[in-house]
Coordinates of C-alpha atoms and ligand atoms in Angstrom, one line a residue:
Chain A
X1 CA 115.6 85.8 103.0
X2 CA 118.5 88.1 102.3
X3 CA 118.0 91.7 103.3
X4 CA 116.8 93.7 100.4
X5 CA 118.3 97.1 99.7
X6 CA 116.2 100.0 100.9
X7 CA 114.7 102.9 99.1
X8 CA 113.8 106.3 100.6
X9 CA 111.5 109.2 100.1
X10 CA 114.0 112.1 99.9
X11 CA 111.8 114.9 98.8
X12 CA 108.1 115.8 99.2
X13 CA 106.2 118.9 98.2
X14 CA 102.6 119.9 98.2
X15 CA 101.6 122.9 96.1
X16 CA 100.2 125.6 98.3
X17 CA 97.5 126.6 95.8
X18 CA 93.9 125.4 96.0
X19 CA 92.7 127.4 93.1
X20 CA 94.9 128.1 90.0
X21 CA 92.8 129.6 87.2
X22 CA 95.8 131.3 85.7
X23 CA 98.0 128.2 85.5
X24 CA 98.1 125.2 83.2
X25 CA 97.9 121.7 84.6
X26 CA 101.4 121.0 83.1
X27 CA 102.8 124.1 84.8
X28 CA 101.5 122.7 88.1
X29 CA 103.3 119.4 87.4
X30 CA 106.5 121.3 86.8
X31 CA 106.1 123.5 89.9
X32 CA 105.6 120.5 92.2
X33 CA 108.5 118.7 90.6
X34 CA 110.8 121.7 91.3
X35 CA 109.5 121.9 94.8
X36 CA 110.3 118.2 95.6
X37 CA 113.8 118.5 94.1
X38 CA 114.5 121.6 96.2
X39 CA 113.1 119.8 99.3
X40 CA 115.5 116.9 98.7
X41 CA 118.5 118.9 97.7
X42 CA 118.6 117.2 94.3
X43 CA 119.0 118.7 90.8
X44 CA 116.7 118.2 87.9
X45 CA 119.4 116.3 86.0
X46 CA 119.5 113.7 88.9
X47 CA 116.1 112.4 88.0
X48 CA 116.3 109.2 86.0
X49 CA 112.8 107.8 86.4
X50 CA 109.3 109.4 86.1
X51 CA 106.0 108.3 87.4
X52 CA 102.5 109.8 87.0
X53 CA 99.0 108.4 86.5
X54 CA 98.1 110.6 83.6
X55 CA 97.2 114.2 83.0
X56 CA 93.5 114.9 83.7
X57 CA 92.1 117.5 81.4
X58 CA 94.3 116.4 78.5
X59 CA 93.0 112.8 78.4
X60 CA 96.1 111.8 76.5
X61 CA 97.1 108.1 76.7
X62 CA 100.7 109.1 76.2
X63 CA 101.3 110.8 79.6
X64 CA 104.9 109.6 80.1
X65 CA 105.8 111.1 76.7
X66 CA 104.0 114.4 76.9
X67 CA 105.2 114.9 80.5
X68 CA 108.8 113.9 79.9
X69 CA 108.8 116.3 76.9
X70 CA 107.2 119.2 78.9
X71 CA 109.3 118.7 81.9
X72 CA 112.5 118.1 79.9
X73 CA 113.3 114.8 81.6
X74 CA 115.8 112.2 80.4
X75 CA 114.5 109.0 81.9
X76 CA 115.5 105.3 81.9
X77 CA 112.2 104.2 83.5
X78 CA 108.6 105.4 83.4
X79 CA 105.4 104.1 84.9
X80 CA 101.8 105.4 84.5
X81 CA 99.8 103.0 86.5
X82 CA 96.4 104.5 86.9
X83 CA 94.3 103.3 89.9
X84 CA 92.6 106.7 90.2
X85 CA 93.4 108.5 93.4
X86 CA 95.5 105.7 95.0
X87 CA 97.9 105.7 92.0
X88 CA 100.5 107.8 93.6
X89 CA 100.8 105.4 96.6
X90 CA 101.3 102.6 94.1
X91 CA 103.9 104.6 92.3
X92 CA 106.0 104.8 95.5
X93 CA 106.0 101.0 95.7
X94 CA 106.7 100.6 92.0
X95 CA 109.6 103.1 92.3
X96 CA 111.1 101.1 95.2
X97 CA 111.0 97.9 93.0
X98 CA 112.6 99.7 90.1
X99 CA 115.3 101.1 92.3
X100 CA 116.0 97.6 93.8
X101 CA 116.2 96.2 90.3
X102 CA 118.9 98.8 89.5
X103 CA 116.8 100.4 86.8
X104 CA 117.0 103.9 88.3
X105 CA 118.2 105.9 91.3
X106 CA 116.0 109.0 91.5
X107 CA 112.3 108.5 90.8
X108 CA 110.1 111.6 90.4
X109 CA 106.3 111.1 91.0
X110 CA 104.0 114.0 90.2
X111 CA 100.3 114.8 90.4
X112 CA 98.5 118.0 89.3
X113 CA 95.0 119.0 88.3
X114 CA 92.5 121.9 88.2
X115 CA 89.0 120.5 88.7
X116 CA 88.0 123.6 90.8
X117 CA 89.0 126.0 88.0
X118 CA 87.0 123.9 85.5
X119 CA 83.9 124.4 87.7
X120 CA 83.4 120.8 88.8
X121 CA 80.7 120.4 91.5
X122 CA 80.3 117.7 94.1
X123 CA 78.1 115.0 92.7
X124 CA 78.7 115.7 89.1
X125 CA 77.1 113.2 86.7
X126 CA 79.4 111.6 84.2
X127 CA 77.6 111.4 80.9
X128 CA 79.8 109.8 78.3
X129 CA 80.0 106.0 77.7
X130 CA 83.6 105.1 77.4
X131 CA 84.1 101.6 78.8
X132 CA 82.2 98.3 78.5
X133 CA 81.0 98.8 82.1
X134 CA 79.6 102.3 81.5
X135 CA 76.7 100.8 79.6
X136 CA 75.6 99.0 82.8
X137 CA 76.5 101.8 85.3
X138 CA 76.7 105.3 84.0
X139 CA 73.3 105.0 82.2
X140 CA 71.9 104.8 85.8
X141 CA 73.5 108.0 86.9
X142 CA 76.2 106.2 88.9
X143 CA 78.2 109.0 90.4
X144 CA 80.9 108.6 93.0
X145 CA 78.8 110.0 95.8
X146 CA 75.8 107.8 94.8
X147 CA 78.0 104.7 94.9
X148 CA 79.7 105.6 98.2
X149 CA 76.3 106.4 99.5
X150 CA 75.2 102.9 98.7
X151 CA 78.3 101.6 100.5
X152 CA 77.6 103.7 103.6
X153 CA 74.0 102.6 103.6
X154 CA 75.0 98.9 103.4
X155 CA 77.6 99.4 106.1
X156 CA 74.9 100.9 108.4
X157 CA 72.6 98.1 107.6
X158 CA 75.0 95.3 108.4
X159 CA 76.9 96.9 111.3
X160 CA 74.7 99.6 112.8
X161 CA 77.0 102.4 111.8
X162 CA 75.4 105.8 112.3
X163 CA 75.6 109.1 110.4
X164 CA 77.0 110.7 113.6
X165 CA 79.8 108.2 113.7
X166 CA 80.7 109.0 110.0
X167 CA 80.6 112.7 111.0
X168 CA 83.3 112.1 113.7
X169 CA 85.7 111.5 110.8
X170 CA 85.0 115.0 109.3
X171 CA 85.2 116.5 112.8
X172 CA 88.7 115.1 113.4
X173 CA 89.9 116.2 110.0
X174 CA 88.6 119.7 110.6
X175 CA 90.2 119.8 114.0
X176 CA 93.6 119.3 112.2
X177 CA 92.8 121.6 109.3
X178 CA 92.5 124.6 111.6
X179 CA 96.3 124.5 112.0
X180 CA 97.0 124.3 108.2
X181 CA 97.0 127.8 106.7
X182 CA 96.8 126.3 103.2
X183 CA 93.7 124.2 104.0
X184 CA 90.5 125.0 102.0
X185 CA 88.3 124.7 105.1
X186 CA 90.0 125.7 108.3
X187 CA 87.0 126.1 110.5
X188 CA 86.5 123.2 113.0
X189 CA 83.1 121.6 112.6
X190 CA 80.9 119.6 115.0
X191 CA 79.0 116.4 114.5
X192 CA 75.8 118.4 114.3
X193 CA 77.3 120.6 111.5
X194 CA 78.0 117.5 109.5
X195 CA 74.6 115.8 109.9
X196 CA 72.7 119.0 109.4
X197 CA 74.5 119.9 106.2
X198 CA 72.5 119.1 103.1
X199 CA 72.1 115.5 102.0
X200 CA 73.8 115.0 98.6
X201 CA 73.2 111.3 98.3
X202 CA 71.8 109.6 101.4
X203 CA 73.1 108.8 103.9
X204 CA 76.0 111.1 102.9
X205 CA 75.9 114.9 103.5
X206 CA 77.8 117.6 101.9
X207 CA 80.3 117.6 104.8
X208 CA 80.9 113.8 104.3
X209 CA 82.5 114.7 101.0
X210 CA 86.0 115.9 100.2
X211 CA 86.8 119.3 98.8
X212 CA 87.3 120.0 95.1
X213 CA 90.6 121.8 94.7
X214 CA 93.3 122.7 92.1
X215 CA 96.8 121.9 92.9
X216 CA 99.2 119.0 93.1
X217 CA 102.2 117.4 94.8
X218 CA 105.4 115.5 94.1
X219 CA 107.7 113.0 95.9
X220 CA 111.1 111.7 95.1
X221 CA 112.1 108.1 95.8
X222 CA 115.8 107.5 95.8
X223 CA 118.3 104.6 96.2
X224 CA 120.4 104.0 99.3
X225 CA 123.4 105.3 97.3
X226 CA 121.7 108.7 96.6
X227 CA 120.4 108.9 100.1
X228 CA 123.8 108.6 101.6
X229 CA 124.9 111.7 99.7
X230 CA 122.0 113.8 100.9
X231 CA 121.8 116.1 103.9
X232 CA 118.0 116.0 104.0
X233 CA 116.3 113.6 106.5
X234 CA 114.8 110.8 104.4
X235 CA 111.9 108.4 105.1
X236 CA 112.4 104.7 104.4
X237 CA 109.8 102.8 102.4
X238 CA 109.4 99.6 104.5
X239 CA 106.5 98.0 102.8
X240 CA 104.1 98.3 99.9
X241 CA 101.0 96.4 98.9
X242 CA 98.2 96.9 96.3
X243 CA 95.1 95.1 95.1
X244 CA 92.1 95.7 92.9
X245 CA 88.5 95.3 94.2
X246 CA 85.7 94.9 91.7
X247 CA 82.3 93.4 91.0
X248 CA 83.5 89.8 91.3
X249 CA 81.1 88.9 88.5
X250 CA 78.0 90.1 90.4
X251 CA 79.1 89.3 94.0
X252 CA 80.2 92.8 95.0
X253 CA 80.5 93.5 98.8
X254 CA 80.1 97.2 99.4
X255 CA 81.2 96.9 103.0
X256 CA 84.7 95.6 102.2
X257 CA 87.6 97.1 100.3
X258 CA 90.8 95.7 98.8
X259 CA 92.6 97.4 101.7
X260 CA 92.2 93.9 103.3
X261 CA 94.8 92.6 100.8
X262 CA 96.9 95.7 100.2
X263 CA 97.3 96.3 103.9
X264 CA 98.2 92.8 104.7
X265 CA 100.9 92.8 101.9
X266 CA 102.4 96.1 103.0
X267 CA 102.5 95.1 106.7
X268 CA 104.1 91.7 105.8
X269 CA 106.8 93.3 103.8
X270 CA 107.5 95.8 106.5
X271 CA 107.5 93.2 109.2
X272 CA 105.1 95.2 111.4
X273 CA 101.4 95.2 112.2
X274 CA 98.7 97.9 112.5
X275 CA 99.4 98.0 116.3
X276 CA 102.8 99.5 115.5
X277 CA 101.5 102.4 113.4
X278 CA 102.0 105.9 115.1
X279 CA 100.3 107.9 112.3
X280 CA 98.0 107.0 109.4
X281 CA 97.2 108.9 106.2
X282 CA 93.9 107.3 105.1
X283 CA 92.2 108.2 101.8
X284 CA 89.2 110.3 102.5
X285 CA 87.2 110.9 99.3
X286 CA 84.2 110.5 101.7
X287 CA 83.9 109.8 105.4
X288 CA 82.8 106.2 104.6
X289 CA 86.0 105.6 102.6
X290 CA 88.0 106.2 105.8
X291 CA 85.7 104.1 107.9
X292 CA 85.9 101.0 105.7
X293 CA 89.7 101.4 105.2
X294 CA 90.6 101.5 108.9
X295 CA 88.6 98.3 109.4
X296 CA 90.1 96.6 106.4
X297 CA 93.6 97.7 107.4
X298 CA 93.1 96.0 110.7
X299 CA 93.0 99.0 113.0
X300 CA 89.8 97.6 114.3
X301 CA 87.5 94.7 113.6
X302 CA 85.1 94.7 110.6
X303 CA 82.0 96.5 111.6
X304 CA 83.6 98.3 114.6
X305 CA 84.8 101.3 112.7
X306 CA 82.0 103.5 113.9
X307 CA 82.7 102.7 117.6
X308 CA 86.4 103.2 116.9
X309 CA 86.1 106.7 115.5
X310 CA 83.9 107.9 118.3
X311 CA 85.5 109.8 121.1
X312 CA 88.3 111.3 119.0
X313 CA 90.4 108.2 118.1
X314 CA 91.5 109.9 114.9
X315 CA 92.4 113.2 116.5
X316 CA 96.1 114.2 116.8
X317 CA 98.2 114.3 118.7
X318 CA 96.6 112.1 121.4
X319 CA 94.1 109.9 119.6
X320 CA 94.7 106.1 119.2
X321 CA 95.2 106.5 115.5
X322 CA 96.0 110.1 114.5
X323 CA 95.0 110.5 110.9
X324 CA 95.2 113.1 108.1
X325 CA 96.9 115.8 110.2
X326 CA 96.9 118.2 107.3
X327 CA 93.1 118.2 107.2
X328 CA 93.1 115.6 104.5
X329 CA 90.9 115.6 101.4
X330 CA 87.9 116.3 103.5
X331 CA 89.2 119.8 104.6
X332 CA 92.5 120.7 103.0
X333 CA 93.2 119.5 99.5
X334 CA 92.1 116.9 96.9
X335 CA 94.0 118.0 93.8
X336 CA 92.8 116.6 90.5
X337 CA 90.2 114.6 92.6
X338 CA 93.1 112.3 93.5
X339 CA 94.2 112.2 97.1
X340 CA 96.9 109.6 97.2
X341 CA 99.8 112.0 96.7
X342 CA 98.9 114.3 99.7
X343 CA 98.5 111.1 101.8
X344 CA 102.2 110.3 101.2
X345 CA 103.3 113.9 101.7
X346 CA 101.7 114.3 105.1
X347 CA 103.1 110.9 106.3
X348 CA 106.5 112.1 105.3
X349 CA 106.0 115.4 107.2
X350 CA 105.0 113.4 110.3
X351 CA 108.0 111.2 110.2
X352 CA 110.3 114.2 109.7
X353 CA 108.7 116.1 112.6
X354 CA 107.5 118.7 110.1
X355 CA 103.7 118.5 110.6
X356 CA 102.0 121.5 112.0
X357 CA 103.1 121.8 115.6
X358 CA 99.7 121.3 117.2
X359 CA 99.1 118.0 115.4
X360 CA 102.7 116.7 115.3
X361 CA 102.7 113.1 116.5
X362 CA 105.7 111.3 118.0
X363 CA 105.9 109.2 115.0
X364 CA 108.5 106.5 114.0
X365 CA 106.2 104.4 111.8
X366 CA 103.5 105.8 109.5
X367 CA 101.1 104.3 107.0
X368 CA 99.6 105.9 103.8
X369 CA 96.7 104.2 102.2
X370 CA 94.8 105.0 99.0
X371 CA 91.4 104.0 97.7
X372 CA 91.1 105.0 94.0
X373 CA 88.2 104.6 91.6
X374 CA 85.0 103.6 93.4
X375 CA 84.2 101.0 96.1
X376 CA 80.8 101.0 94.4
X377 CA 82.1 99.3 91.3
X378 CA 85.9 98.8 91.1
X379 CA 88.7 100.4 93.0
X380 CA 92.5 100.3 93.5
X381 CA 93.8 99.9 97.0
X382 CA 97.5 100.8 97.7
X383 CA 99.2 100.9 101.1
X384 CA 102.8 101.9 102.0
X385 CA 104.4 101.6 105.4
X386 CA 107.1 104.2 106.1
X387 CA 109.7 104.5 108.7
X388 CA 111.5 107.6 110.2
X389 CA 115.2 107.9 110.2
X390 CA 115.7 107.7 114.0
X391 CA 113.4 104.7 114.3
Chain B
X1 CA 61.1 108.7 84.0
X2 CA 62.1 109.0 80.4
X3 CA 65.5 107.8 79.2
X4 CA 66.7 110.5 76.9
X5 CA 68.6 112.7 77.3
X6 CA 70.3 110.5 79.9
X7 CA 73.3 108.4 78.7
X8 CA 72.1 105.4 76.7
X9 CA 73.9 102.1 76.4
X10 CA 76.5 101.4 73.8
X11 CA 75.4 98.2 72.1
X12 CA 78.2 95.9 71.1
X13 CA 78.2 92.3 69.6
X14 CA 78.9 91.1 73.1
X15 CA 75.9 92.7 74.6
X16 CA 73.4 93.1 71.7
X17 CA 71.3 90.1 72.8
X18 CA 70.9 91.5 76.4
X19 CA 69.6 94.8 75.1
X20 CA 67.3 93.4 72.5
X21 CA 65.8 91.0 75.0
X22 CA 65.2 93.9 77.3
X23 CA 63.4 95.7 74.5
X24 CA 61.2 92.6 74.3
X25 CA 60.6 92.7 78.1
X26 CA 63.0 90.0 79.2
X27 CA 66.0 90.3 81.6
X28 CA 68.9 88.1 80.7
X29 CA 71.9 87.0 82.7
X30 CA 74.8 84.9 81.7
X31 CA 75.3 81.3 82.9
X32 CA 78.6 79.3 82.5
X33 CA 78.0 75.8 81.4
X34 CA 81.4 74.7 82.8
X35 CA 81.4 76.1 86.3
X36 CA 77.8 77.0 86.8
X37 CA 78.4 80.7 87.6
X38 CA 75.5 83.0 86.9
X39 CA 76.9 86.5 86.2
X40 CA 76.3 90.1 85.3
X41 CA 77.3 92.2 83.3
X42 CA 77.4 90.1 80.2
X43 CA 80.8 88.9 79.0
X44 CA 81.6 86.4 76.3
X45 CA 84.0 84.5 78.6
X46 CA 83.1 83.4 82.1
X47 CA 84.9 85.7 84.5
X48 CA 85.4 82.9 87.0
X49 CA 86.9 80.1 84.7
X50 CA 87.4 81.8 81.3
X51 CA 85.2 79.2 79.6
X52 CA 83.5 80.5 76.5
X53 CA 80.8 77.8 76.9
X54 CA 78.3 80.4 78.4
X55 CA 74.6 80.7 77.8
X56 CA 72.0 83.4 78.0
X57 CA 69.6 82.6 80.9
X58 CA 66.2 84.2 81.3
X59 CA 66.0 85.8 84.7
X60 CA 62.8 86.0 86.7
X61 CA 63.1 89.7 87.0
X62 CA 62.6 89.4 90.8
X63 CA 65.1 90.4 93.4
X64 CA 65.8 92.2 96.6
X65 CA 67.4 95.6 97.3
X66 CA 71.1 95.0 98.3
X67 CA 71.7 98.8 98.8
X68 CA 70.6 102.1 97.4
X69 CA 71.2 105.8 97.6
X70 CA 68.9 108.7 96.7
X71 CA 70.9 111.4 95.0
X72 CA 69.3 114.8 95.6
X73 CA 71.5 117.0 93.4
X74 CA 73.5 116.1 90.4
X75 CA 74.9 118.6 88.0
X76 CA 74.3 117.6 84.3
X77 CA 71.2 115.5 85.1
X78 CA 67.6 116.3 84.2
X79 CA 66.1 118.1 87.2
X80 CA 62.7 116.3 86.9
X81 CA 64.5 113.0 87.3
X82 CA 65.7 113.9 90.8
X83 CA 66.0 112.4 93.3
X84 CA 67.7 109.6 91.4
X85 CA 67.7 106.3 93.3
X86 CA 70.8 104.4 92.4
X87 CA 70.7 100.8 93.6
X88 CA 72.1 97.3 93.6
X89 CA 69.5 94.7 93.3
X90 CA 70.3 91.1 94.1
X91 CA 68.6 89.0 91.5
X92 CA 66.9 85.7 92.5
X93 CA 69.5 84.1 90.2
X94 CA 72.3 85.5 92.3
X95 CA 74.1 88.4 90.7
X96 CA 73.9 91.9 92.2
X97 CA 73.1 94.3 89.4
X98 CA 73.4 98.1 89.4
X99 CA 70.1 99.7 88.5
X100 CA 67.7 102.5 89.4
X101 CA 64.7 102.1 91.7
X102 CA 61.9 103.9 90.0
X103 CA 59.9 104.9 93.1
X104 CA 59.9 107.2 96.1
X105 CA 63.0 106.4 98.1
X106 CA 60.8 106.5 101.2
X107 CA 59.0 103.4 99.8
X108 CA 62.1 101.1 99.9
X109 CA 64.7 99.8 102.3
X110 CA 67.5 97.3 102.1
X111 CA 65.8 93.9 101.6
X112 CA 62.7 95.2 99.9
X113 CA 61.5 92.8 97.2
X114 CA 61.5 94.4 93.8
X115 CA 60.6 93.5 90.3
X116 CA 62.0 94.6 86.9
X117 CA 60.5 97.2 84.5
X118 CA 61.9 98.3 81.2
X119 CA 62.4 101.8 80.0
X120 CA 62.5 102.2 76.2
X121 CA 65.5 103.8 74.5
X122 CA 64.6 105.8 71.4
X123 CA 66.2 104.9 68.1
X124 CA 67.7 101.6 69.4
X125 CA 66.7 98.0 69.8
X126 CA 67.2 98.3 73.5
X127 CA 65.5 99.0 76.8
X128 CA 67.0 99.8 80.2
X129 CA 66.0 97.5 83.1
X130 CA 65.0 99.3 86.3
X131 CA 63.2 98.0 89.4
X132 CA 60.0 98.9 91.3
X133 CA 58.8 97.5 94.7
X134 CA 56.7 94.3 94.2
X135 CA 53.0 94.8 94.5
Ligands
ZN1 ZN1 82.8 79.4 84.4

């Protein structure tokens, strides 16, 4: 196979806010776009493609139009793939394809939202019936935490996973968050803190859940041509894969996610395996989301995630698989209830050597993985494998 | 557990028969005549083979708990209906269906045998299937 042209992440920016009552969601999109351009050393007029999953709070189906209008973008390419929180990882892959096809050279991807300012609480019940499936799910009070609770319970039943093992994931994230001055929760916690926090939906406790925060982030994916003109250290997108997991007509398996497929595809494209990964950003809506993903991505065997995370495997800088060194969605930030964007951004920081000093890993190869929607019904899985410049 | 003011199902031409059967105390599943798949939720075309030669099949209403989670707090939900036990029940006919277990969560575990009950929905020819532990 002829070598394909490469594409690079040239700019990455996470909004420092976690609560923005005075700002509009659109304004946050604009602020993160400006931040990513400044990071890359690119100008607004350089952008010729725009990617976003939608604009929560406006519920408009015309997000590329309202956003290009608001941001004042002139684009030759747009994509609004919406897989929930994993969307932004998919967008990176889609941007690479569009760049390889010669459709664009500078792709801007943005995320922003303000669920905290809107007063959303952990375990909120969705009341409206909007899709064919809602009449068979939401009527039963199917919330995200109820569904992930069912997944955790089934995983425990089949594999002997314990609440204490799930808690280790929060413990590692909190260990990292203490060095992130923007993190919502910077205090390190213990396994006891997690399992003694109140049960929201068994077996998941409050500290098994991610934060609810306002904010956003943006990344810029650029062509080889553009990259060669930039001073800024860029990160190569080596592989991308995605997949959709769902009911399979009544045969849902709550212990497995579509990361099995998205991970395999991303690793194949990159020509590497899980054993080569120095750092992993893993979607962490709940602790169980991480546990199932690291099994499905091949970092350990199915069912051995609990044993794997014990004894600090996820802790940077010396664990076997340092993860979410910004504190992740569990402790730092989960803007718009969508964690895919910050997963990409922290992976870029790690590869550039710009993570917080105490958690900086000697990383040449990083992975970012997203699980959007709900593994309790249907979810999008998206994985990218990224390489540092000095690899 | 009363149904209102919880969300109630939206009844469409594709699902009307399922809901009206439930109102009469019968749980229906879909069965594909071409490939034999028994599936849930109801769809006009078989999700395995796209055949539209699919029939309604009366389920026994018996199954086992595949998984469940008792939600202790949930904003926007009637307080008196908490904890809410969300579950997947694997029907004898095969499909895993999302539902509620209408019992104390202490009285069930994964694998518990359960049987269907129907909760009336006001102002509609429909009832909502839920499950309780078998006597
Ligand atoms: Zn069929």
